[in-house]
Amino acid sequence: MIALRSYGVQTFQHRIRKHHLRCVIGRSYSDRGQGTYPTPTQDGYSEIFSTQRLELINELRDNFYVQENFIDESEEITLVTELEGNLKRLKYDEDHWDNAILKYREVEKSNWRVEGNRAIINKIIEFSGIPVELVLPRQHVLDLAAEGAILPHVDAVRFCGPTIAGLSMLSQSVMRLAKSTDKSAFADVLLPRRSLYVMRNCARYDYSHEILDAPRSQFRGATIAKGRRISLLIRMQPEQERNSF
C-alpha cells in the first residue's frame, strides 16, 4: 500500500501560504475570498492515508490532510459535555433523508456556553484557512452510533462551499475517499480520536467520502475499533451564497 502523510501542528501553525484552489488534474475552482492554508513540509509527518493507486497521491496531498491530537482529552470532555445537552433529547435515526447516514443524531449549533469551546471553534476556523467572514454561522454536529455508518456521498454544493473541517471525538474511524468517476480508485484515511481533518477542492467535489461501518473498519489489514463518534464540522459558505452579496 502507498502511504500519504499528514503534517505536524507546528508546521501548520507557523508556515502558511496563499493557496490557489486548483485540482492537479481536475477542474479548477474559484479562489475568491480564500484565506491562507498550511504549507506541506517535511517536518512532523505521520502516516495516515493508504491507497494502491499511485495517481491519487498528487490529487489528494494538497486537498486533504489530518492533524492528530488537535484537541486534548480535557478539551474533548468539555466539548462533548456541552454537546450532550443538545443531543440527549434526540433519538438515533435509522437513516438520513438523503440515505447517506445510518443510526445517527445531528444538530446545528451556533451558541457555545463554555468559553473554552468557543476558543476551539475559532482554532478550527483558523487552522482550516476559511476566512472568518465566509464560515457558515452554524456548526454541524453529527453523533454516529457505534453500529452506524456514513455511506459514500458528496456533500451538496447548495449546503457548503469548497472547504470542510471536521473534528473527530470519542472514537477513531476510517474514512474512505473514492473517485466519483471510478469507485475502484480510493484511499483509506485513518481518523484518530481528537484529530481534525480538512477537505477541500477536488477532494471535496471529485471524491465521495464515507465512514466505514464496524465490520469494514480496517486500515492496512488491522481492525480499527469504532465506537460512538461525534464529529463537529465547520463549513465554508456555498458559492451561490457568497455571490449573492
Tab-separated table of C-alpha atoms in Angstrom:
chain	number	residue	atom	x	y	z
A	1	MET	CA	0.000	0.000	0.000
A	2	ILE	CA	1.175	3.550	-0.728
A	3	ALA	CA	1.131	5.996	2.143
A	4	LEU	CA	0.096	9.621	2.101
A	5	ARG	CA	1.026	11.600	5.166
A	6	SER	CA	-0.227	14.341	7.448
A	7	TYR	CA	1.795	17.284	8.642
A	8	GLY	CA	2.767	18.315	12.165
A	9	VAL	CA	0.886	21.030	14.014
A	10	GLN	CA	3.916	23.272	14.365
A	11	THR	CA	4.441	23.409	10.590
A	12	PHE	CA	0.742	24.149	10.056
A	13	GLN	CA	0.638	26.884	12.661
A	14	HIS	CA	3.853	28.635	11.672
A	15	ARG	CA	4.291	28.014	7.943
A	16	ILE	CA	1.230	29.041	5.948
A	17	ARG	CA	0.845	30.487	2.494
A	18	LYS	CA	-1.736	31.609	-0.044
A	19	HIS	CA	-3.018	28.618	-1.973
A	20	HIS	CA	-4.890	28.813	-5.293
A	21	LEU	CA	-7.830	26.404	-5.311
A	22	ARG	CA	-6.958	24.189	-8.245
A	23	CYS	CA	-7.096	20.416	-8.530
A	24	VAL	CA	-3.956	18.876	-10.002
A	25	ILE	CA	-5.682	17.083	-12.876
A	26	GLY	CA	-9.321	18.037	-12.475
A	27	ARG	CA	-11.396	21.144	-12.845
A	28	SER	CA	-10.355	24.453	-11.331
A	29	TYR	CA	-12.121	26.294	-8.539
A	30	SER	CA	-12.552	29.927	-7.694
A	31	ASP	CA	-10.081	31.351	-5.203
A	32	ARG	CA	-12.356	34.291	-4.482
A	33	GLY	CA	-12.301	35.142	-0.815
A	34	GLN	CA	-9.922	32.354	0.155
A	35	GLY	CA	-7.561	32.763	3.064
A	36	THR	CA	-4.234	31.210	3.958
A	37	TYR	CA	-3.598	27.468	4.007
A	38	PRO	CA	-0.969	25.271	5.612
A	39	THR	CA	2.109	24.572	3.565
A	40	PRO	CA	3.119	20.893	3.419
A	41	THR	CA	6.661	20.456	4.667
A	42	GLN	CA	8.936	17.567	5.502
A	43	ASP	CA	8.552	18.116	9.245
A	44	GLY	CA	6.332	16.131	11.573
A	45	TYR	CA	4.950	13.568	9.138
A	46	SER	CA	2.842	10.649	10.322
A	47	GLU	CA	1.333	8.052	8.009
A	48	ILE	CA	-2.454	8.154	7.928
A	49	PHE	CA	-3.517	7.564	4.301
A	50	SER	CA	-3.301	4.310	2.378
A	51	THR	CA	-4.003	3.612	-1.296
A	52	GLN	CA	-2.999	1.207	-4.051
A	53	ARG	CA	-3.492	3.876	-6.719
A	54	LEU	CA	-0.375	5.986	-7.159
A	55	GLU	CA	-2.179	8.702	-9.116
A	56	LEU	CA	-4.354	9.586	-6.128
A	57	ILE	CA	-1.389	10.917	-4.182
A	58	ASN	CA	-0.931	14.044	-6.297
A	59	GLU	CA	-4.655	14.742	-6.260
A	60	LEU	CA	-5.091	14.430	-2.506
A	61	ARG	CA	-1.832	15.608	-0.996
A	62	ASP	CA	-2.757	19.316	-1.042
A	63	ASN	CA	-6.510	18.903	-0.672
A	64	PHE	CA	-6.998	16.558	2.263
A	65	TYR	CA	-4.977	16.492	5.451
A	66	VAL	CA	-5.352	15.345	9.030
A	67	GLN	CA	-3.915	16.851	12.184
A	68	GLU	CA	-3.643	14.354	15.010
A	69	ASN	CA	-4.237	15.451	18.622
A	70	PHE	CA	-5.867	18.682	17.531
A	71	ILE	CA	-7.538	18.867	20.946
A	72	ASP	CA	-6.524	17.193	24.185
A	73	GLU	CA	-8.577	14.894	26.403
A	74	SER	CA	-9.829	17.654	28.688
A	75	GLU	CA	-10.958	19.771	25.719
A	76	GLU	CA	-12.782	16.771	24.280
A	77	ILE	CA	-14.603	16.220	27.598
A	78	THR	CA	-15.639	19.879	27.736
A	79	LEU	CA	-16.934	19.868	24.165
A	80	VAL	CA	-18.809	16.573	24.488
A	81	THR	CA	-20.346	17.613	27.813
A	82	GLU	CA	-21.861	20.719	26.248
A	83	LEU	CA	-22.992	18.835	23.149
A	84	GLU	CA	-24.689	16.130	25.213
A	85	GLY	CA	-27.107	18.813	26.421
A	86	ASN	CA	-28.211	19.304	22.799
A	87	LEU	CA	-28.168	15.644	21.800
A	88	LYS	CA	-29.712	13.861	24.780
A	89	ARG	CA	-33.267	14.782	23.807
A	90	LEU	CA	-32.876	13.216	20.359
A	91	LYS	CA	-33.249	9.591	19.323
A	92	TYR	CA	-30.903	7.948	16.864
A	93	ASP	CA	-32.434	7.951	13.378
A	94	GLU	CA	-32.146	4.752	11.374
A	95	ASP	CA	-31.343	6.540	8.123
A	96	HIS	CA	-30.863	10.009	6.697
A	97	TRP	CA	-33.200	11.938	4.401
A	98	ASP	CA	-30.710	11.510	1.540
A	99	ASN	CA	-29.794	7.921	2.523
A	100	ALA	CA	-26.233	8.966	3.366
A	101	ILE	CA	-26.113	8.140	7.112
A	102	LEU	CA	-27.243	5.194	9.248
A	103	LYS	CA	-28.002	5.379	13.006
A	104	TYR	CA	-27.213	8.967	13.827
A	105	ARG	CA	-28.319	12.125	15.605
A	106	GLU	CA	-27.485	15.618	14.410
A	107	VAL	CA	-27.858	19.209	15.488
A	108	GLU	CA	-26.635	22.584	14.304
A	109	LYS	CA	-25.110	24.823	16.928
A	110	SER	CA	-24.063	28.462	16.888
A	111	ASN	CA	-24.100	29.456	20.563
A	112	TRP	CA	-21.467	27.928	22.816
A	113	ARG	CA	-21.882	28.435	26.557
A	114	VAL	CA	-18.347	27.463	27.540
A	115	GLU	CA	-15.672	29.990	26.624
A	116	GLY	CA	-13.101	27.237	26.064
A	117	ASN	CA	-15.361	25.625	23.487
A	118	ARG	CA	-15.721	28.905	21.622
A	119	ALA	CA	-11.932	29.102	21.563
A	120	ILE	CA	-11.744	25.618	19.994
A	121	ILE	CA	-14.206	26.646	17.267
A	122	ASN	CA	-12.019	29.665	16.490
A	123	LYS	CA	-8.937	27.434	16.461
A	124	ILE	CA	-10.576	25.102	13.913
A	125	ILE	CA	-11.548	28.045	11.699
A	126	GLU	CA	-8.020	29.459	11.813
A	127	PHE	CA	-6.446	26.091	11.043
A	128	SER	CA	-8.837	25.362	8.152
A	129	GLY	CA	-7.890	28.540	6.307
A	130	ILE	CA	-11.521	29.543	5.759
A	131	PRO	CA	-11.833	33.336	6.082
A	132	VAL	CA	-13.952	34.154	9.125
A	133	GLU	CA	-16.476	36.098	7.062
A	134	LEU	CA	-17.067	33.041	4.832
A	135	VAL	CA	-17.681	30.496	7.612
A	136	LEU	CA	-21.256	29.225	7.892
A	137	PRO	CA	-22.566	30.571	11.227
A	138	ARG	CA	-23.859	27.210	12.486
A	139	GLN	CA	-21.603	24.279	13.253
A	140	HIS	CA	-22.919	20.876	12.160
A	141	VAL	CA	-22.702	18.221	14.897
A	142	LEU	CA	-23.131	14.573	13.885
A	143	ASP	CA	-23.465	11.865	16.545
A	144	LEU	CA	-22.880	8.485	14.888
A	145	ALA	CA	-23.815	5.385	16.906
A	146	ALA	CA	-21.210	2.639	17.308
A	147	GLU	CA	-23.127	0.494	14.815
A	148	GLY	CA	-23.764	3.442	12.485
A	149	ALA	CA	-22.071	4.432	9.248
A	150	ILE	CA	-21.753	7.325	6.848
A	151	LEU	CA	-22.354	5.986	3.346
A	152	PRO	CA	-20.497	7.215	0.220
A	153	HIS	CA	-21.648	10.683	-0.764
A	154	VAL	CA	-20.514	14.087	-1.993
A	155	ASP	CA	-21.874	16.957	0.090
A	156	ALA	CA	-24.388	19.032	-1.860
A	157	VAL	CA	-22.931	22.290	-3.167
A	158	ARG	CA	-26.044	24.161	-2.052
A	159	PHE	CA	-25.174	23.455	1.589
A	160	CYS	CA	-21.469	24.232	1.766
A	161	GLY	CA	-18.535	25.537	-0.234
A	162	PRO	CA	-15.128	24.119	-1.183
A	163	THR	CA	-13.672	23.640	2.319
A	164	ILE	CA	-14.923	21.488	5.209
A	165	ALA	CA	-13.116	20.866	8.512
A	166	GLY	CA	-14.172	18.022	10.802
A	167	LEU	CA	-13.173	17.297	14.404
A	168	SER	CA	-13.479	13.626	15.432
A	169	MET	CA	-14.390	12.880	19.058
A	170	LEU	CA	-14.980	9.767	21.227
A	171	SER	CA	-13.710	7.257	18.659
A	172	GLN	CA	-11.229	6.606	15.920
A	173	SER	CA	-12.586	5.676	12.499
A	174	VAL	CA	-11.643	5.023	8.894
A	175	MET	CA	-12.758	7.353	6.114
A	176	ARG	CA	-12.747	6.211	2.515
A	177	LEU	CA	-12.306	8.708	-0.319
A	178	ALA	CA	-13.317	7.281	-3.714
A	179	LYS	CA	-13.207	8.892	-7.127
A	180	SER	CA	-16.717	9.783	-8.211
A	181	THR	CA	-15.931	8.536	-11.713
A	182	ASP	CA	-14.170	5.315	-10.626
A	183	LYS	CA	-15.145	3.717	-7.320
A	184	SER	CA	-12.210	1.311	-7.550
A	185	ALA	CA	-9.867	4.277	-7.141
A	186	PHE	CA	-9.929	5.061	-3.435
A	187	ALA	CA	-7.765	5.960	-0.462
A	188	ASP	CA	-8.472	4.974	3.115
A	189	VAL	CA	-7.777	7.569	5.780
A	190	LEU	CA	-7.231	6.845	9.450
A	191	LEU	CA	-9.011	9.473	11.576
A	192	PRO	CA	-7.658	9.158	15.112
A	193	ARG	CA	-9.739	10.235	18.071
A	194	ARG	CA	-9.404	14.000	18.718
A	195	SER	CA	-7.973	14.610	15.240
A	196	LEU	CA	-9.053	17.273	12.761
A	197	TYR	CA	-9.350	16.711	9.030
A	198	VAL	CA	-9.608	19.415	6.378
A	199	MET	CA	-11.095	18.516	2.994
A	200	ARG	CA	-11.167	20.966	0.132
A	201	ASN	CA	-11.367	21.445	-3.642
A	202	CYS	CA	-11.057	18.234	-5.685
A	203	ALA	CA	-11.141	16.081	-2.528
A	204	ARG	CA	-14.426	17.805	-1.688
A	205	TYR	CA	-16.020	17.772	-5.169
A	206	ASP	CA	-14.471	14.897	-7.138
A	207	TYR	CA	-14.389	12.222	-4.422
A	208	SER	CA	-17.162	10.647	-2.400
A	209	HIS	CA	-16.380	10.129	1.266
A	210	GLU	CA	-17.706	7.675	3.833
A	211	ILE	CA	-17.042	6.446	7.374
A	212	LEU	CA	-16.703	2.672	7.257
A	213	ASP	CA	-19.047	0.692	9.490
A	214	ALA	CA	-17.646	-1.526	12.249
A	215	PRO	CA	-17.383	-4.767	10.196
A	216	ARG	CA	-15.361	-2.985	7.479
A	217	SER	CA	-13.396	-0.685	9.778
A	218	GLN	CA	-9.904	-1.780	8.822
A	219	PHE	CA	-6.723	0.053	7.940
A	220	ARG	CA	-3.806	-1.752	6.283
A	221	GLY	CA	-5.206	-5.080	7.413
A	222	ALA	CA	-5.640	-4.077	11.049
A	223	THR	CA	-9.081	-3.797	12.641
A	224	ILE	CA	-9.824	-0.247	13.797
A	225	ALA	CA	-12.240	-0.448	16.709
A	226	LYS	CA	-15.016	2.035	16.036
A	227	GLY	CA	-17.337	3.204	18.808
A	228	ARG	CA	-19.769	6.058	19.093
A	229	ARG	CA	-18.328	9.023	17.201
A	230	ILE	CA	-19.223	12.707	17.457
A	231	SER	CA	-17.958	14.926	14.669
A	232	LEU	CA	-18.011	18.708	14.698
A	233	LEU	CA	-17.996	20.248	11.218
A	234	ILE	CA	-17.001	23.762	10.191
A	235	ARG	CA	-18.143	24.583	6.656
A	236	MET	CA	-17.485	27.312	4.128
A	237	GLN	CA	-20.392	29.222	2.650
A	238	PRO	CA	-21.755	27.876	-0.671
A	239	GLU	CA	-20.560	29.700	-3.757
A	240	GLN	CA	-24.033	30.959	-4.642
A	241	GLU	CA	-24.482	32.392	-1.145
A	242	ARG	CA	-21.220	34.316	-1.410
A	243	ASN	CA	-22.152	35.599	-4.878
A	244	SER	CA	-25.493	36.922	-3.586
A	245	PHE	CA	-23.814	39.733	-1.659
